C-alpha positions as a Python dict, from the first residue, in 0.01 Angstrom:
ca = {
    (1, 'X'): (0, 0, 0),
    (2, 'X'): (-62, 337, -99),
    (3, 'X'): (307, 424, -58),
    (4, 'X'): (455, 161, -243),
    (5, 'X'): (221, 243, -542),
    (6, 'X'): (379, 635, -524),
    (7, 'X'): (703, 482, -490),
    (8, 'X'): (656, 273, -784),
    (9, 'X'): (549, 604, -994),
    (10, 'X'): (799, 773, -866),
    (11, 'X'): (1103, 485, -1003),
    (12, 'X'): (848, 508, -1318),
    (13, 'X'): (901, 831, -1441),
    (14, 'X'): (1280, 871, -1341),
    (15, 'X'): (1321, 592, -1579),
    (16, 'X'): (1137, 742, -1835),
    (17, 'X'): (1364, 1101, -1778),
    (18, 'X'): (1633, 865, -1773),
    (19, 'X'): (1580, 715, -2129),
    (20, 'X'): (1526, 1071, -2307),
    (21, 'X'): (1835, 1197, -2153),
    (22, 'X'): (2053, 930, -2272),
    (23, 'X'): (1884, 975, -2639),
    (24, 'X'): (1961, 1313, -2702),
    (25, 'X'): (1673, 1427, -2894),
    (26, 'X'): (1535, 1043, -3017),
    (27, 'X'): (1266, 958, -2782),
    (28, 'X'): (1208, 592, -2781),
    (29, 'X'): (857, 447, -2610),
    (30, 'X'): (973, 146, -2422),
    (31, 'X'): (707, -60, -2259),
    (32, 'X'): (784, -239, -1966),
    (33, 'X'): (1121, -229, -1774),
    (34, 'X'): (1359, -18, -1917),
    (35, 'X'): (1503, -268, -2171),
    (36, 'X'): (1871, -261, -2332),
    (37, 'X'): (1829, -5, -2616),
    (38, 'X'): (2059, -197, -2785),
    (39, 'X'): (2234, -98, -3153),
    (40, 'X'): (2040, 0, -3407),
    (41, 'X'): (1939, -325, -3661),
    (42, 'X'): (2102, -355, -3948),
    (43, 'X'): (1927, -260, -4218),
    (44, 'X'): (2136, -488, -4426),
    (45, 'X'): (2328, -410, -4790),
    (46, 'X'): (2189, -276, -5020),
    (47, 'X'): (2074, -567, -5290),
    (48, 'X'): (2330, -533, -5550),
    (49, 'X'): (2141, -340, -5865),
    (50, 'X'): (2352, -585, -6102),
    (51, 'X'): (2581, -363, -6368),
    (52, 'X'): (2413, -160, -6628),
    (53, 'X'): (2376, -349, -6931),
    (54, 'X'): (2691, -239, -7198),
    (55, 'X'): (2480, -82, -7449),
    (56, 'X'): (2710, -209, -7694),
    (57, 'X'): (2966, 21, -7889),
    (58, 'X'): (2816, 318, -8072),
    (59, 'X'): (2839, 200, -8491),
    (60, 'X'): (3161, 422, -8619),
    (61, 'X'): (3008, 676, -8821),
    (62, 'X'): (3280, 682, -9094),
    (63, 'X'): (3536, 970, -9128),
    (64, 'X'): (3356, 1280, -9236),
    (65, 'X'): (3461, 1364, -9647),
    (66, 'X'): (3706, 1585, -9726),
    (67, 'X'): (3544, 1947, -9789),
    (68, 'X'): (3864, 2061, -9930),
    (69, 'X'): (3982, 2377, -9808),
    (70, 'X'): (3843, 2662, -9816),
    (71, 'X'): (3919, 2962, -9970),
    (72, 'X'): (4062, 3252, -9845),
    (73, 'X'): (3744, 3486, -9709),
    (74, 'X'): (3951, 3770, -9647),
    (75, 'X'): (4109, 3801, -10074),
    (76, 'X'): (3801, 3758, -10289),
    (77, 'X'): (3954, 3650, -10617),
    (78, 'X'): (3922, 3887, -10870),
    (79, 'X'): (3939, 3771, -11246),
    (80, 'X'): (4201, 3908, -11444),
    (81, 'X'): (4102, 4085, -11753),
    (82, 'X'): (4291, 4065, -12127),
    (83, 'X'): (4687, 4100, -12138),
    (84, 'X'): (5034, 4172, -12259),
    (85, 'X'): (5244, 3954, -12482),
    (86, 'X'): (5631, 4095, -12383),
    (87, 'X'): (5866, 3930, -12671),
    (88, 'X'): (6255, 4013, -12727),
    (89, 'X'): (6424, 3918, -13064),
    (90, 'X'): (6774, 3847, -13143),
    (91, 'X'): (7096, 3767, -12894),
    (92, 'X'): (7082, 4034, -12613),
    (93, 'X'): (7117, 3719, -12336),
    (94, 'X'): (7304, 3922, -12100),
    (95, 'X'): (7057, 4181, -12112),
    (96, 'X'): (6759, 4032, -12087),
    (97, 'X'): (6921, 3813, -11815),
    (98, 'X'): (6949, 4148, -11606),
    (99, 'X'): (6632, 4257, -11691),
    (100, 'X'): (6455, 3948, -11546),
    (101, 'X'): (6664, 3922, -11243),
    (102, 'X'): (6589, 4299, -11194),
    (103, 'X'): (6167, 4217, -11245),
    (104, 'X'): (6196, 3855, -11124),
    (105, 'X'): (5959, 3931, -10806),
    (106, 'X'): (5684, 4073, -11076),
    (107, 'X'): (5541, 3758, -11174),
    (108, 'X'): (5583, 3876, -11536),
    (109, 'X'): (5642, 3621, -11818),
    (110, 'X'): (5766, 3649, -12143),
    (111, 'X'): (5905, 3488, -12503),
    (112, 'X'): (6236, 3542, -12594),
    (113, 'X'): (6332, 3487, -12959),
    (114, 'X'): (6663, 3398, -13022),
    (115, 'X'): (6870, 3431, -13334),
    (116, 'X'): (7235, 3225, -13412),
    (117, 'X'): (7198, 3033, -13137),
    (118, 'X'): (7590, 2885, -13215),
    (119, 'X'): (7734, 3241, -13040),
    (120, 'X'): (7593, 3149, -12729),
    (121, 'X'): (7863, 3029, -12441),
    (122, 'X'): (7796, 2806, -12209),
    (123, 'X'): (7720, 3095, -11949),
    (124, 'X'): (7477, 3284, -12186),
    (125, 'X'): (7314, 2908, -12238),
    (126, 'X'): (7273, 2870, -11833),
    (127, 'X'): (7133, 3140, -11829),
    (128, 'X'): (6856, 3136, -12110),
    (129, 'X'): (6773, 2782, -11877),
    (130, 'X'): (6746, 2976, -11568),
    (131, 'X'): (6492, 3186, -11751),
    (132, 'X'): (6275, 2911, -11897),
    (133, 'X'): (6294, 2713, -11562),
    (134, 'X'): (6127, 3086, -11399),
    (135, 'X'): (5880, 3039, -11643),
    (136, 'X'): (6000, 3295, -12017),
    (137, 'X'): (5947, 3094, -12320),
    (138, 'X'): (6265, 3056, -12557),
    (139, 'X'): (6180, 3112, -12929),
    (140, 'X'): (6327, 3043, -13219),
    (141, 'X'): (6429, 3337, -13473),
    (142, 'X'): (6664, 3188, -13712),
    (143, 'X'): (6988, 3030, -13699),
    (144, 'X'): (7119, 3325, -13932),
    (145, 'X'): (6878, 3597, -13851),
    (146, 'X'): (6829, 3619, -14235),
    (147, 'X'): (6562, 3774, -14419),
    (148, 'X'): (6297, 3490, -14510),
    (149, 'X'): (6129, 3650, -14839),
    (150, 'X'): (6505, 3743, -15043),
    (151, 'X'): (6667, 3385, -14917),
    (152, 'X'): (6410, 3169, -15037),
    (153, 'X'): (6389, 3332, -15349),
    (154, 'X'): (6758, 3238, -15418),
    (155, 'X'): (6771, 2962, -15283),
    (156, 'X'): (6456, 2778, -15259),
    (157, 'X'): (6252, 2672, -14954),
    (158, 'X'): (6439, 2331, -14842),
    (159, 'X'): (6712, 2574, -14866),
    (160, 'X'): (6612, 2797, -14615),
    (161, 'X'): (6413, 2481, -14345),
    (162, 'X'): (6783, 2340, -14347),
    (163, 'X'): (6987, 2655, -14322),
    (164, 'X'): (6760, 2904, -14099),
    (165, 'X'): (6544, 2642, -13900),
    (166, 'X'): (6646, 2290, -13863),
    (167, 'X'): (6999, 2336, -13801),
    (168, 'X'): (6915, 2599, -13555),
    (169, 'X'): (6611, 2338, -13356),
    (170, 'X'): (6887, 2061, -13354),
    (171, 'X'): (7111, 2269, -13166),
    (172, 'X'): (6892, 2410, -12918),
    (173, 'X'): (6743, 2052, -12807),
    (174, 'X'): (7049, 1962, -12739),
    (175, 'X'): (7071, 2209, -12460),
    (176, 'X'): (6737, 2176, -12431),
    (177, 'X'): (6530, 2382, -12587),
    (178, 'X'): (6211, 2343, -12777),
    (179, 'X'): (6053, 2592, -12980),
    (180, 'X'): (5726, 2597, -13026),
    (181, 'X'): (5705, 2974, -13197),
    (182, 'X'): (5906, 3128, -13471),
    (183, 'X'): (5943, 3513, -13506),
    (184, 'X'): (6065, 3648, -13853),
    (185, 'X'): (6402, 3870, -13881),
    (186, 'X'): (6318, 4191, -14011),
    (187, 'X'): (5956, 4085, -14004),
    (188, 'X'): (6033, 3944, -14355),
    (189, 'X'): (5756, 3657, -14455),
    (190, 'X'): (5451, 3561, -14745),
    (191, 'X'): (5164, 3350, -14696),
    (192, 'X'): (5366, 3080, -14867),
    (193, 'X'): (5677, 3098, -14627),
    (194, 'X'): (5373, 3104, -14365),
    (195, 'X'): (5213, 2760, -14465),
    (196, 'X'): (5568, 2604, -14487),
    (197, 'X'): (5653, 2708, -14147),
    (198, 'X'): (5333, 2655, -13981),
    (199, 'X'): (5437, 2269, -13973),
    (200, 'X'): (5720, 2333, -13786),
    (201, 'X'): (5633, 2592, -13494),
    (202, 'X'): (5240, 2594, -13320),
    (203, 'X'): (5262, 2989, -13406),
    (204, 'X'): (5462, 3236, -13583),
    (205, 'X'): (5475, 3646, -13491),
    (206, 'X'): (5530, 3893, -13748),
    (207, 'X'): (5524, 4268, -13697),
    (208, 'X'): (5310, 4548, -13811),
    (209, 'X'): (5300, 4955, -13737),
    (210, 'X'): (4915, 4921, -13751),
    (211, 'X'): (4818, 4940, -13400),
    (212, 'X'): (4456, 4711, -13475),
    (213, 'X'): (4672, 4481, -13633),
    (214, 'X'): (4880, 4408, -13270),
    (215, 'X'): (4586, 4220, -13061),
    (216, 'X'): (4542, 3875, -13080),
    (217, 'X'): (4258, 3707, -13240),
    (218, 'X'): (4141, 3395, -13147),
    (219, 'X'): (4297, 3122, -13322),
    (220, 'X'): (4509, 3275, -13487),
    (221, 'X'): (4840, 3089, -13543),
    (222, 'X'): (5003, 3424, -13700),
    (223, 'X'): (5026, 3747, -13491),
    (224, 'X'): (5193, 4046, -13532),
    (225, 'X'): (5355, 4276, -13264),
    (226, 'X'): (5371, 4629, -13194),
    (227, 'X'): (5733, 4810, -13177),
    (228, 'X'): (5826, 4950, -12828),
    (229, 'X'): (6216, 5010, -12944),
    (230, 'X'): (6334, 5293, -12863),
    (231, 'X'): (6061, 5334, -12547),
    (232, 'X'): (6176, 5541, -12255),
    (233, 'X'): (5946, 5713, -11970),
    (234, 'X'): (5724, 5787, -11968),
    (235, 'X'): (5500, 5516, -12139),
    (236, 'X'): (5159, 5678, -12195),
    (237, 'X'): (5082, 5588, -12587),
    (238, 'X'): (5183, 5213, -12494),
    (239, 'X'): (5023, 5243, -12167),
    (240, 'X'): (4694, 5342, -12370),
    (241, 'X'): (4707, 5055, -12591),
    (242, 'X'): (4725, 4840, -12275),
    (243, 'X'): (4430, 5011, -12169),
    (244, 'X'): (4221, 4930, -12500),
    (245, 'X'): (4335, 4560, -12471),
    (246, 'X'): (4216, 4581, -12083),
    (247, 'X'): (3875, 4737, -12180),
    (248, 'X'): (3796, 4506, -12440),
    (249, 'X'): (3933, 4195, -12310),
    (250, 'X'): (4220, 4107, -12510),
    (251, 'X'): (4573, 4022, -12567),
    (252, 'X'): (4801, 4271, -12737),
    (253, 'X'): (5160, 4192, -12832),
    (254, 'X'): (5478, 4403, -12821),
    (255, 'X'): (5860, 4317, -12936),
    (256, 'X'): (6148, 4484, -12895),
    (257, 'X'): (6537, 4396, -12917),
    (258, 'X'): (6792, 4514, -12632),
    (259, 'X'): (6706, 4629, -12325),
    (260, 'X'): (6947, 4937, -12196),
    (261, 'X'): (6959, 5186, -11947),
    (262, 'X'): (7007, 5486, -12195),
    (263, 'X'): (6868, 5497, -12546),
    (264, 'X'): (7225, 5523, -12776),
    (265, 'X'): (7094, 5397, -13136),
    (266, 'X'): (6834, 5190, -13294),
    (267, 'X'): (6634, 4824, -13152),
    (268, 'X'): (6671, 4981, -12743),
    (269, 'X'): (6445, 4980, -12530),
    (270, 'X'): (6469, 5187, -12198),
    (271, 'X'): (6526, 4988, -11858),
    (272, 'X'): (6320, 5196, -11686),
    (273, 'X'): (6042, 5166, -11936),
    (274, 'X'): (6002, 4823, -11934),
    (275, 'X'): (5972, 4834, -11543),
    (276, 'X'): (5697, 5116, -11563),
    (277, 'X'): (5468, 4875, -11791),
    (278, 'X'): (5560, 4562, -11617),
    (279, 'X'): (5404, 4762, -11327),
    (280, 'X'): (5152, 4882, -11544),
    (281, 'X'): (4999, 4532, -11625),
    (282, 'X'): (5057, 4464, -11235),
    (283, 'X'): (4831, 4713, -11112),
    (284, 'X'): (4525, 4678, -11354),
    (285, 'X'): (4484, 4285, -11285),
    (286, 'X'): (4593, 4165, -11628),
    (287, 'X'): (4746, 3860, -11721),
    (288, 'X'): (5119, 3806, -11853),
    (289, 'X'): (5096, 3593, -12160),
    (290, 'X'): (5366, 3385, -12343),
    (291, 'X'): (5338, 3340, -12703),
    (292, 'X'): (5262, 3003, -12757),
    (293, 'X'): (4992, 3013, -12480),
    (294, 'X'): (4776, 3221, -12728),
    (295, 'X'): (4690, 2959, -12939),
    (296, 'X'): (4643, 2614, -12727),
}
């Protein structure tokens, strides 16, 4: 009896080695006879969460305004103080053609004031409209360049309107051209010739040798110019009126006639000159300003 029992312990505990060795390292308790250790139970699926509720589409905001653009950091803008009035008198169209083709990448503007408009060809007309399309006023100066003061006294004012300043308008809106400012021939003029012609043009420029006399005045629809024929380099007395109209904040006007490489005779003004003060105004930040623009 005794024997069996040690057999019996002795079966017992190979089964137990038995059932660790065939584990690995899970030791399972089994009680009783060494029972199938069968798979492992299914634990089952997972119970299905359900999908997240769809939170619904976030509102559309709107599309963010327009903060227009912004300016450059890098070039502050710096304002531009007083300026020039350039103007030309007369029928030089060739010339002054050259001479704004030859400054055309300056940004300069000015007024040209042309006299017997009927000797223009076709050519000199395409090109006064190449000039007002780059931005130069065309002015009127008198269909026969005469001298206001002595024509109207002999032969009265309607006289001269027909003569000297409608005929002259007619002809130039037909090639279109509108004058807005007269200059006088010879500078020739009295307040009464003034009034008359103030209902035709916005502005009207004499001249004067009195150098005060040559900046614009606010609201003033009759201004006077400064010479600057016969200019050639270097520039300094005009380039020190340009100075005083910088330091004070105003406009000054010039006028000349034909623009030339070499001074010959009278009404020239030197090439060369007129590129130094273009320049000039260029480099001390001042503004190019056409006649009519001075009193808007």
């Amino acid at each position: 009896m005794i024997i069996l029992k040690s057999i019996l312990l002795i079966i017992t505990l190979l089964s137990f080695s038995m059932i660790q060795f065939t584990c690995g390292t899970e030791v399972i308790y089994v009680a009783g006879e060494k029972g199938e250790p069968g798979e492992k139970g299914d634990p089952g699926e997972k119970g299905d969460p359900g999908e997240k509720g769809d939170p619904g589409e976030k509102g559309d905001p709107g599309e963010k305004g327009d903060p227009g653009e912004k300016g450059d950091p890098g070039v502050p803008k710096i304002q531009k103080r007083g300026g020039v009035v350039f103007t030309f008198d007369d029928r030089f169209v060739d010339a002054w053609y050259d001479l704004h083709r030859l400054l055309d990448d300056t940004g300069w503007k000015a007024t040209f004031f042309i006299s017997r408009f009927y000797q223009n060809t076709s050519e000199h007309i395409d090109k006064l409209k190449k000039m007002q399309e780059y931005g130069h006023e065309i002015g009127h100066h008198g269909q026969g360049h005469r001298q206001a003061v002595n024509y109207v006294q002999e032969n009265g004012i309607e006289a001269y309107l027909e003569n000297e300043i409608y005929s002259q308008k007619r002809l130039m809106a037909e090639h279109g051209f509108h004058p807005t400012a007269f200059a006088y021939p010879f500078g020739s003029r009295n307040t009464t010739i003034d009034s008359v012609l103030l209902n035709e043009f916005k502005i009207i420029r004499g001249v004067t040798n009195v150098r005060s006399s040559g900046y614009y005045n606010t609201g003033d629809n009759l201004v006077f110019g400064l010479s600057i024929d016969g200019l050639s380099v270097p520039t300094a007395y005009v380039k020190g009126i340009i100075d005083e109209a910088r330091r004070d904040d105003k406009v000054v006007i010039f006028y000349a006639h034909e623009t030339v490489r070499y001074i010959t005779d009278s009404y020239k003004t030197e090439i060369l000159a007129m590129v130094e003060l273009v320049k000039y105004v260029n480099d001390n930040n001042m503004n190019f300003v056409k006649i009519s623009d001075l009193n808007r």
